[in-house]
Coordinates of C-alpha atoms in Angstrom, one line a residue:
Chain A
X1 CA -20.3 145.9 189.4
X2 CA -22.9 143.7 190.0
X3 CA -23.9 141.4 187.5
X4 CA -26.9 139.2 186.9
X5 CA -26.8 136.4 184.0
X6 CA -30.0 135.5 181.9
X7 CA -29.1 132.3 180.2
X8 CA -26.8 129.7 181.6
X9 CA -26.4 128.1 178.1
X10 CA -23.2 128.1 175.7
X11 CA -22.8 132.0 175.7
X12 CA -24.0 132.7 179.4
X13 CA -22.0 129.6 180.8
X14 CA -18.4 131.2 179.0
X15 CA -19.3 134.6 179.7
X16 CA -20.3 133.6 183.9
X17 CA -16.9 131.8 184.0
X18 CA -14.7 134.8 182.2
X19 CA -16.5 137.4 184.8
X20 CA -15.7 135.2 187.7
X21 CA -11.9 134.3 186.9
X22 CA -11.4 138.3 186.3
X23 CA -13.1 138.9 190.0
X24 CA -16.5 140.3 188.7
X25 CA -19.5 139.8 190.7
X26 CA -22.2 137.5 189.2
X27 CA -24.7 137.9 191.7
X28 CA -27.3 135.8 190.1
X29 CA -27.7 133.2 187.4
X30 CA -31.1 132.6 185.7
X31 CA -31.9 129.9 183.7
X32 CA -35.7 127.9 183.1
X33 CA -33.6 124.7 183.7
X34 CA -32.9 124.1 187.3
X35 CA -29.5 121.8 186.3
X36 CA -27.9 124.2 184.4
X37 CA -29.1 127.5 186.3
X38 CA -27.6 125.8 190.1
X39 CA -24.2 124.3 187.7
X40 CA -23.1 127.2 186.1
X41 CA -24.2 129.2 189.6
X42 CA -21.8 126.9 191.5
X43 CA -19.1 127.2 189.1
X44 CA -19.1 131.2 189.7
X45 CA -20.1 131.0 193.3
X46 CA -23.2 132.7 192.5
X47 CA -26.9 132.5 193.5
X48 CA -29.3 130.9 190.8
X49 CA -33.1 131.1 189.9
X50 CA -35.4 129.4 187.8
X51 CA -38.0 132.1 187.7
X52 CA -37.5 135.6 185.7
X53 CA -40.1 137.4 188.9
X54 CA -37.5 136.2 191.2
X55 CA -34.8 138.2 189.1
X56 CA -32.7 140.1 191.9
X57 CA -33.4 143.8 191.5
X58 CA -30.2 145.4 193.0
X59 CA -28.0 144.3 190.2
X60 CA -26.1 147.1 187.8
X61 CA -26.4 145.1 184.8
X62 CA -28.5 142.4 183.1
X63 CA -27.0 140.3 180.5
X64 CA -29.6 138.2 178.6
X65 CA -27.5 135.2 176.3
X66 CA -30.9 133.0 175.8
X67 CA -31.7 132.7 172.0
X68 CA -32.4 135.5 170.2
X69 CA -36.3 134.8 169.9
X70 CA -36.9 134.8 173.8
X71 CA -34.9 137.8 173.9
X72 CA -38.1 140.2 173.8
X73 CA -40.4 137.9 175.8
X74 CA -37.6 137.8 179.1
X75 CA -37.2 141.1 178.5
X76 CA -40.9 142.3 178.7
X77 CA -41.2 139.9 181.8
X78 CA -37.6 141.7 183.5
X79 CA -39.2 144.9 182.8
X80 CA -42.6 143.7 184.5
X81 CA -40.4 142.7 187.4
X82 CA -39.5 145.8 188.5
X83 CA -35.9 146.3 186.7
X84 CA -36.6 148.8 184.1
X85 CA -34.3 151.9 185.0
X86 CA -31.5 148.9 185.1
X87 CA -29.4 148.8 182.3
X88 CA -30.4 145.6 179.7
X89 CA -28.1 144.1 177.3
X90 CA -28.4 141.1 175.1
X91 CA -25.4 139.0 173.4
X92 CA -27.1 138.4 170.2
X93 CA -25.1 138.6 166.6
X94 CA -28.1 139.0 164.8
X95 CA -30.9 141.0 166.9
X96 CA -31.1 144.7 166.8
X97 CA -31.4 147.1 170.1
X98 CA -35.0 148.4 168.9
X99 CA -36.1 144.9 170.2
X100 CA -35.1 145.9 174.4
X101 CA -36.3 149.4 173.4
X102 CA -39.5 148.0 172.1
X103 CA -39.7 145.8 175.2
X104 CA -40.1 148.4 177.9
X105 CA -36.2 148.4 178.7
X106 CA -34.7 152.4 178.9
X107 CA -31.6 151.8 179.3
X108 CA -30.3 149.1 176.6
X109 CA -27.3 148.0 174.7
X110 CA -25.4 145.4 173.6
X111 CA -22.8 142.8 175.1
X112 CA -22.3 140.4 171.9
X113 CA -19.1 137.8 172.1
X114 CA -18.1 137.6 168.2
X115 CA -17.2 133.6 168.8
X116 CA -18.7 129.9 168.2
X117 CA -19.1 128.7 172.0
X118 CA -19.7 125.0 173.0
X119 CA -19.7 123.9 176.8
X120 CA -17.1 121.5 176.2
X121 CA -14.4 123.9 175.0
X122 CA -12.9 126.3 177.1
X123 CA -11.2 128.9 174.5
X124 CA -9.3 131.9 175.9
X125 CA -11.8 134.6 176.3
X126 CA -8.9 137.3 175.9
X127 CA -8.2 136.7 172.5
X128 CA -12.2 136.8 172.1
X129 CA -13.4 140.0 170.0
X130 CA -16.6 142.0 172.5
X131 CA -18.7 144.3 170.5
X132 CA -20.5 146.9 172.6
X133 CA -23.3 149.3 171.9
X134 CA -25.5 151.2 174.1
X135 CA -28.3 153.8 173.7
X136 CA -26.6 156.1 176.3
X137 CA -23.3 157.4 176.6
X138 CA -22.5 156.6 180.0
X139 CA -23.8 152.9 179.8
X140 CA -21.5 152.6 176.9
X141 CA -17.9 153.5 178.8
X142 CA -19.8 151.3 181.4
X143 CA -19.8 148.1 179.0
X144 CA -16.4 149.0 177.3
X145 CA -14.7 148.9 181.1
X146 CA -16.1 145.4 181.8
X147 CA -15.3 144.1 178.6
X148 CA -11.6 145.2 178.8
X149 CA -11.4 143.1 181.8
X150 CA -12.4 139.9 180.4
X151 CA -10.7 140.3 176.7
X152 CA -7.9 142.4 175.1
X153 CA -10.4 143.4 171.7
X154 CA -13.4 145.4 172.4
X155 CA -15.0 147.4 169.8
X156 CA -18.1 149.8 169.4
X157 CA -20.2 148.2 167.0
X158 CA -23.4 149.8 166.1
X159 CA -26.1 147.5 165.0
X160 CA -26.0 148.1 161.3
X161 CA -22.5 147.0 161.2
X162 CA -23.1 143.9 164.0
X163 CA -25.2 142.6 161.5
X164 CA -22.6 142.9 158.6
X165 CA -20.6 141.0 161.3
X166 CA -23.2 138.1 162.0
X167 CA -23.5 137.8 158.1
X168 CA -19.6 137.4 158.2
X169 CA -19.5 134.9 161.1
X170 CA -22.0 132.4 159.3
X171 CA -19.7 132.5 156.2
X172 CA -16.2 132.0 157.8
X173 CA -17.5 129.7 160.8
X174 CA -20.2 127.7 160.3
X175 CA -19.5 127.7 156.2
X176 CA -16.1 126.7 156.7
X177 CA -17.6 124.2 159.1
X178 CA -19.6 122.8 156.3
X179 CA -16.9 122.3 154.0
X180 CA -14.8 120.6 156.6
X181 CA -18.0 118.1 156.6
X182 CA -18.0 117.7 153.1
X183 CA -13.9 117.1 153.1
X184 CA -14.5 114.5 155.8
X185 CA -17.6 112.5 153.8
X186 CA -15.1 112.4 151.1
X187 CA -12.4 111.2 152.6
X188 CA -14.5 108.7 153.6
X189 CA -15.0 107.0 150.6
X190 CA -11.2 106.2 150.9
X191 CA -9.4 103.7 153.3
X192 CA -7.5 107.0 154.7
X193 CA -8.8 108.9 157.9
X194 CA -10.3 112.7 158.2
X195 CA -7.1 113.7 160.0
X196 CA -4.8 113.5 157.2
X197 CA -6.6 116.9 156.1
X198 CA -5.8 118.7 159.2
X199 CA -2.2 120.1 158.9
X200 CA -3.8 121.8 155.9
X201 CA -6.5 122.9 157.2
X202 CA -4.9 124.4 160.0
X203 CA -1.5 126.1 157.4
X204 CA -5.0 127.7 155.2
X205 CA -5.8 129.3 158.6
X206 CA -2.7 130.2 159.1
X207 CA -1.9 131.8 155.9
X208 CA -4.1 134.6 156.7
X209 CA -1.6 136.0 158.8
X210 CA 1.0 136.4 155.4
X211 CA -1.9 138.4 153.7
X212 CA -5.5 138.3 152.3
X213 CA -7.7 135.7 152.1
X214 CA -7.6 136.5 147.8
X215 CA -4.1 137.2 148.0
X216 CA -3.8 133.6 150.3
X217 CA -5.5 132.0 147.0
X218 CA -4.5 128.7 145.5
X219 CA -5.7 125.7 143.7
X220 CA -7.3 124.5 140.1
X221 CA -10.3 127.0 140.2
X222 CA -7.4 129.8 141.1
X223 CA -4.9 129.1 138.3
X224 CA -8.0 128.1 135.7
X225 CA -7.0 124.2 135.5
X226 CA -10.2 123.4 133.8
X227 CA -8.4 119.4 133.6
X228 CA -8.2 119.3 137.2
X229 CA -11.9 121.0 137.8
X230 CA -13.7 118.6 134.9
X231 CA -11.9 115.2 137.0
X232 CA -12.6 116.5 140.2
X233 CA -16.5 117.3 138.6
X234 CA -16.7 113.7 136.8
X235 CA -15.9 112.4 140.8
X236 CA -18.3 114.3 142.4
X237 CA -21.2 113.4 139.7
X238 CA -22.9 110.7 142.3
X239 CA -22.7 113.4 145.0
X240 CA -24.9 116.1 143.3
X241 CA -24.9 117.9 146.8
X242 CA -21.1 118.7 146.9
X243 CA -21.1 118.9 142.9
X244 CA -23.4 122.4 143.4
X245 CA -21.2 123.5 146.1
X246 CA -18.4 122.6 143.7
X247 CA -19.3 124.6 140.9
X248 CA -20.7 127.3 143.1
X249 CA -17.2 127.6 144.9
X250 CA -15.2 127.6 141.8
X251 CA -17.4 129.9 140.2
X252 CA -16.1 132.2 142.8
X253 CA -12.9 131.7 142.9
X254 CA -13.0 132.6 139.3
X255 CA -14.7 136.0 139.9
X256 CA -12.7 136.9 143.1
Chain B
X1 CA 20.0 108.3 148.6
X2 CA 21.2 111.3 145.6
X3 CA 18.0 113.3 144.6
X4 CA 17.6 115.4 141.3
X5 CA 15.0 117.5 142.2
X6 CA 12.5 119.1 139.2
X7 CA 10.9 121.9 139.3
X8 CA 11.9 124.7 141.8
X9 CA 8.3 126.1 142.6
X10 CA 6.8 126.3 145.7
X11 CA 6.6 122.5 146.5
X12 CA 10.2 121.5 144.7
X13 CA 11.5 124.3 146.9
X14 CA 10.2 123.5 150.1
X15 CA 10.7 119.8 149.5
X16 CA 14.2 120.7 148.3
X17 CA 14.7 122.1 152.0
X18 CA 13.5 119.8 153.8
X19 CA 15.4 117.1 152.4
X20 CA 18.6 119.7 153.0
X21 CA 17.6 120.0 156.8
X22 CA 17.6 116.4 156.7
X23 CA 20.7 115.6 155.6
X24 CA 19.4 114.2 152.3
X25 CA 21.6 114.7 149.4
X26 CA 20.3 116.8 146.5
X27 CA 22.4 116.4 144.1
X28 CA 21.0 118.9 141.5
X29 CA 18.0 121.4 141.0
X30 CA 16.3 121.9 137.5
X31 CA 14.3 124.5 136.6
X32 CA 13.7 126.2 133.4
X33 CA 13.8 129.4 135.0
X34 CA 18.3 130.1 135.7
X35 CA 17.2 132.6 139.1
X36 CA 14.8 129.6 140.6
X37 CA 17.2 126.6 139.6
X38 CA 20.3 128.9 141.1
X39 CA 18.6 130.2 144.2
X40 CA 17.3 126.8 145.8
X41 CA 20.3 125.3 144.5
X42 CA 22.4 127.4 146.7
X43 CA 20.1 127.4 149.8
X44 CA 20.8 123.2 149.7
X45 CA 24.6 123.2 148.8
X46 CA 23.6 121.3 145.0
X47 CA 24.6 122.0 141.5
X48 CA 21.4 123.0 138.8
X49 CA 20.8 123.0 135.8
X50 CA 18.0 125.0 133.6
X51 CA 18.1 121.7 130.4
X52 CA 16.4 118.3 130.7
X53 CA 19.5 117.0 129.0
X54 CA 21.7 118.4 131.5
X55 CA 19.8 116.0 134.0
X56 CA 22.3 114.1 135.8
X57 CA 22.1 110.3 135.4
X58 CA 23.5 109.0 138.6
X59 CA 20.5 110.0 141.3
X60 CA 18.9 106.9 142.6
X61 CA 15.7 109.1 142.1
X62 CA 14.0 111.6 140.5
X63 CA 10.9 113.9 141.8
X64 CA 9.2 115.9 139.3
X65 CA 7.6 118.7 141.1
X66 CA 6.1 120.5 138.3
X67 CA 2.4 122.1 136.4
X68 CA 0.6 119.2 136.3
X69 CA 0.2 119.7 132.4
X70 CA 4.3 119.2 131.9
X71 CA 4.3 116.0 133.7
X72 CA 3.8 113.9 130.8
X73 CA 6.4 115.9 128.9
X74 CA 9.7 116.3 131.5
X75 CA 9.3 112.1 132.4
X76 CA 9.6 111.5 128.1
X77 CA 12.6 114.4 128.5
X78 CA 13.9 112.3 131.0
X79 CA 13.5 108.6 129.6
X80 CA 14.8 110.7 126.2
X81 CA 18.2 111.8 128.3
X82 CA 18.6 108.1 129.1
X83 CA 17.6 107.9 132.9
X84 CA 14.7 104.9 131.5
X85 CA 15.8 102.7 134.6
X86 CA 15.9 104.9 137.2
X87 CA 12.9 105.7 139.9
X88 CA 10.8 108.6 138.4
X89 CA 8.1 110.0 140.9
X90 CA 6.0 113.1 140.7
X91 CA 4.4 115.3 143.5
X92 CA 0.5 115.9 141.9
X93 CA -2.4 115.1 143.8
X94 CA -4.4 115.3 140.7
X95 CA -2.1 113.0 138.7
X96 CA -2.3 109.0 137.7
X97 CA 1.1 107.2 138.3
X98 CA 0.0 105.6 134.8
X99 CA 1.0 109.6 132.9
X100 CA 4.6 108.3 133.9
X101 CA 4.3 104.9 132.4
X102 CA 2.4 106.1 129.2
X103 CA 6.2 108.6 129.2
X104 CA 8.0 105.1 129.0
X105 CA 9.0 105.1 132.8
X106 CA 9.7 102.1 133.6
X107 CA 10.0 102.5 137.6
X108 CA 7.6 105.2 138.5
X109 CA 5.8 106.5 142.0
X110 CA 4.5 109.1 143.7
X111 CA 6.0 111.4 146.3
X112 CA 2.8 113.5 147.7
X113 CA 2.7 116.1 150.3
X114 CA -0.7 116.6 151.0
X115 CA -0.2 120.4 151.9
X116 CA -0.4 124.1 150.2
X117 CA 2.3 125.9 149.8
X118 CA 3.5 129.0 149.3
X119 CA 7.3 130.9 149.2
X120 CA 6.7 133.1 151.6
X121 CA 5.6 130.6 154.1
X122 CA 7.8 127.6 155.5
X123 CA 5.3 125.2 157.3
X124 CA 6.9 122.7 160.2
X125 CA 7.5 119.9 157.3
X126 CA 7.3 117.2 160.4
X127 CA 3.4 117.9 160.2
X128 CA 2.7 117.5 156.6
X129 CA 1.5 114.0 155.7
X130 CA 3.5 112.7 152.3
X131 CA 1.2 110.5 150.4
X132 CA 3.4 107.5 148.6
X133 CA 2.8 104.9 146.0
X134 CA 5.1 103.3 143.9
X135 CA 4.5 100.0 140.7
X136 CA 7.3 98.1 142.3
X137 CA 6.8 96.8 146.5
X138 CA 11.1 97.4 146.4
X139 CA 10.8 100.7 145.4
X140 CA 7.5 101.8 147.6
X141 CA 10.0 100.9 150.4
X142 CA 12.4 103.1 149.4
X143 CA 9.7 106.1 148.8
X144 CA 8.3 105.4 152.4
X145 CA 12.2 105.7 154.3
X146 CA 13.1 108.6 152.0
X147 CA 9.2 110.2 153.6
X148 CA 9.8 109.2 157.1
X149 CA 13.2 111.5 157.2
X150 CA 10.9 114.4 156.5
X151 CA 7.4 113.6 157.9
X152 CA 6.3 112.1 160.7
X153 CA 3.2 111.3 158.8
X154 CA 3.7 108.3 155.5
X155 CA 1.0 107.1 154.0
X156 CA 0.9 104.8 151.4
X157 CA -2.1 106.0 149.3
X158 CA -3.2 104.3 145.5
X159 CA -3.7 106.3 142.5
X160 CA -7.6 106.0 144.0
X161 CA -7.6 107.5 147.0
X162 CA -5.0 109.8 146.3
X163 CA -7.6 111.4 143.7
X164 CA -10.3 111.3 146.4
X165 CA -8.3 113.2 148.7
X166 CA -7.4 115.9 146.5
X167 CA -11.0 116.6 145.8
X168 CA -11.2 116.5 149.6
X169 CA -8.5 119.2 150.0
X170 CA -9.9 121.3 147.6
X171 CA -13.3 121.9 149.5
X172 CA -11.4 122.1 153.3
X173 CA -8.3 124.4 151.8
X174 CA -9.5 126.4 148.2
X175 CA -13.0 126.8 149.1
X176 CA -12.5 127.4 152.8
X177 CA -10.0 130.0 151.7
X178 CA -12.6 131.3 149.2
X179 CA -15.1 131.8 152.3
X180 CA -12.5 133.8 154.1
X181 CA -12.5 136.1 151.1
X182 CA -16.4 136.5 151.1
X183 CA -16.2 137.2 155.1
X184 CA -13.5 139.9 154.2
X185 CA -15.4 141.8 151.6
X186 CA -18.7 141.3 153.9
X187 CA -17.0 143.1 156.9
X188 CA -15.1 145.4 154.8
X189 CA -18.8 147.3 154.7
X190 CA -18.4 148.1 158.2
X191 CA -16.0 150.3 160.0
X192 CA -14.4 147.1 161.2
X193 CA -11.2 145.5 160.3
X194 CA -11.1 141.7 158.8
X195 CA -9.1 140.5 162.3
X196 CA -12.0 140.8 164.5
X197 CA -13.1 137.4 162.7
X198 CA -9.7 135.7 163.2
X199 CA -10.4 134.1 166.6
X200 CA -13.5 132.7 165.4
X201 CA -11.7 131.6 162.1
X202 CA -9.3 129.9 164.5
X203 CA -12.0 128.2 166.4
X204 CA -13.9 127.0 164.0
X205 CA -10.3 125.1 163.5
X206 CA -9.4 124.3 166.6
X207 CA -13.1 122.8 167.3
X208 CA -11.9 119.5 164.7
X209 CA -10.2 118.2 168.0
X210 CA -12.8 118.3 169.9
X211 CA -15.1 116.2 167.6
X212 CA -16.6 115.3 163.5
X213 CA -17.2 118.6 161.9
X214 CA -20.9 117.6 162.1
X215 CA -20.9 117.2 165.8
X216 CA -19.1 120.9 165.8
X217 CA -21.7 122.4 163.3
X218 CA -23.4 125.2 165.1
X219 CA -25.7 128.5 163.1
X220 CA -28.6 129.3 161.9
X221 CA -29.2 126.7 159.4
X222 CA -28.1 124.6 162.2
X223 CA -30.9 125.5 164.2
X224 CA -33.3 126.3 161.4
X225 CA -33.6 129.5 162.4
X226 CA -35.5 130.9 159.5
X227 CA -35.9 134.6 161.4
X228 CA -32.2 134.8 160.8
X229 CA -31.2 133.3 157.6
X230 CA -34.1 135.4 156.2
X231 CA -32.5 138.6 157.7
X232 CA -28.7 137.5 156.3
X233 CA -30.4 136.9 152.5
X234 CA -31.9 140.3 152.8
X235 CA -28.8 141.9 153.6
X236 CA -26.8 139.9 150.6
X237 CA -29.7 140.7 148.0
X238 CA -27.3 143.2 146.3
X239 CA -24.4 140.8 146.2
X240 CA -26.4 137.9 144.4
X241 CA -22.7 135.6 144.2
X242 CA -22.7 135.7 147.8
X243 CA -26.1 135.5 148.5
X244 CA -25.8 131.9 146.1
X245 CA -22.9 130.5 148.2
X246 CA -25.2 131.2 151.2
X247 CA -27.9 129.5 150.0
X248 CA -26.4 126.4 148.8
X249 CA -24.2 126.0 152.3
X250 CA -27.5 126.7 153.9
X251 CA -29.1 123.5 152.1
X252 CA -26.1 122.1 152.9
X253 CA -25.9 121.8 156.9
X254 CA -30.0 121.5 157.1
X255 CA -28.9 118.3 154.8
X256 CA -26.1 117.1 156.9

């Protein structure tokens, strides 16, 4: 299959480098900046443009990973180019089909990497979750065949439920994320450093494989240790920031 | 060193192990409860007891590894059963070393694992930093090569930071926990399973290496992509608890 790559950022740049290692055929990389089009191209032995009218037309599929509100503009200007019986797919969490439907595209779907990319990690795209969705049939088994080559978890997600995912994703990654921020700032104001809090971080991760995240539970908000929660309150009063999420947290925890 | 170990919940039994493994000498296990006190008992080849006054009065220390609200209570028990010059230590995050001396300890400390656990789950104890503090210099010594058998990470933390960090662990481990809860009962409206966030769970972890939690922080609110956090409050309009949590982490990271 040949392939051509719309977006050489976080998600293109993973997703170029998982298709060459498996022996697909990347025959084109676009991206508007010249550096990271020709560095990523490189990479996957792989030509590279800078301009969507100089898209290669031959390809079998178009992947667009640029953010999701350029995702209807390239797509009008691939469509304009001459690729519109080609099947279009974007890797968006968050942005429904109807948008390459809207744009012109007629065959469409959805190539969507459930995972937080940066260029400077490298994780193991088989343990990586693909969610697929196309408008027809055939392009569908299409997308599920090159997905099982690059990871061992692909599932049909429709749209409505993609989004259900995204909303997921924000909570349990880039919450999480947040919190982990908040544990470091506080540690801070100690002589002690951040990593002291890893081994637990990691052991709450890994808890999930014994059973549920409510199941998984612990702490003051958990057992009702109204003590523990009014100290921990009366330390956070100069931080009215973390004293919200505080409240909001435990409030939860109480209702769970 | 002989050890009476009290309290057989989840930290007195996995401490109670480790020390075991270690070749540490346990001498005997109380806990109110005859099952708990007999089972760990027999797992480290020590004698129990289920009465305070039972407590054997030739250890060279004694770990109280019970509710924080019976701390103040079993060190009196203790001083009461005659054990006044012995080294007294409890295992709370959340507790002042000054509870003990207010019980009439007279040598008193702390013996901290900074780490949740559970029964089911036996974490690599090697991993699990042991916060120690003791009133007298001879006897934080002898906390710090009793902590080194076990850990490979001692720190000698004050009454102070030890409170700081437990507020700290709270947000990275309870409330992170509590966000893996939400994600579940979000995705649990699709047709999908609660694993197909796991490697991004993972990630998010295994991302802390690669830099501060704020370098790693990546999302909407990130980005200030308004498009999409609009779209993710719509779809939590009907779960108004979840739909607060997002709002105040969103605040949060545009804040960082």
């Amino acid at each position: 299959m040949k392939i051509v790559l719309i977006g050489a950022g976080n998600v293109g740049f993973h997703l170029g480098l998982a298709f060459f290692e498996k022996g697909e055929n990347v025959i084109q990389v676009f991206s508007r900046k010249k550096s990271k089009a020709l560095g990523l191209a490189k990479k996957i032995d792989s030509k590279y443009t800078t301009s969507l009218s100089r898209i290669n037309k031959n390809a079998d599929l178009y992947i667009i990973a640029v953010h999701d509100d350029a995702i209807g503009e390239v797509t009008e200007k691939l469509v304009q180019a001459g690729i519109k019986e080609k099947l279009i797919v974007h890797t968006s969490g968050a942005t429904p089909q109807s948008l390459l439907s809207s744009a012109k595209a007629t065959r469409y779907g959805i190539f969507y990497p459930l995972q937080s990319f940066s260029l400077e990690r490298y994780p193991n795209f088989t343990d990586i979750p693909i969610c697929v969705d196309a408008k027809r049939n055939d392009d569908l088994l299409l997308l599920k065949k090159l997905a099982i080559k690059i990871s061992s978890k692909v599932y049909h997600v429709t749209d409505e439920n993609r989004a259900i995912l995204h909303v997921a994703a924000v909570f349990v990654n880039n919450f999480s994320n947040h919190l982990f921020h908040i544990g470091s700032k506080i540690v801070d104001k100690s002589a002690l450093p951040f990593e002291i809090l890893l081994p637990l971080i990691i052991e709450t991760v890994n808890k999930l494989n014994a059973g549920t995240p409510k199941e998984m539970q612990t702490g003051p908000a958990k057992r009702a240790d109204l003590d523990t929660i009014n100290k921990h309150l009366e330390f956070l009063k100069d931080y009215p920031e973390y004293s919200e999420v505080y409240k909001v947290m435990t409030k939860g925890i109480e209702n769970q």
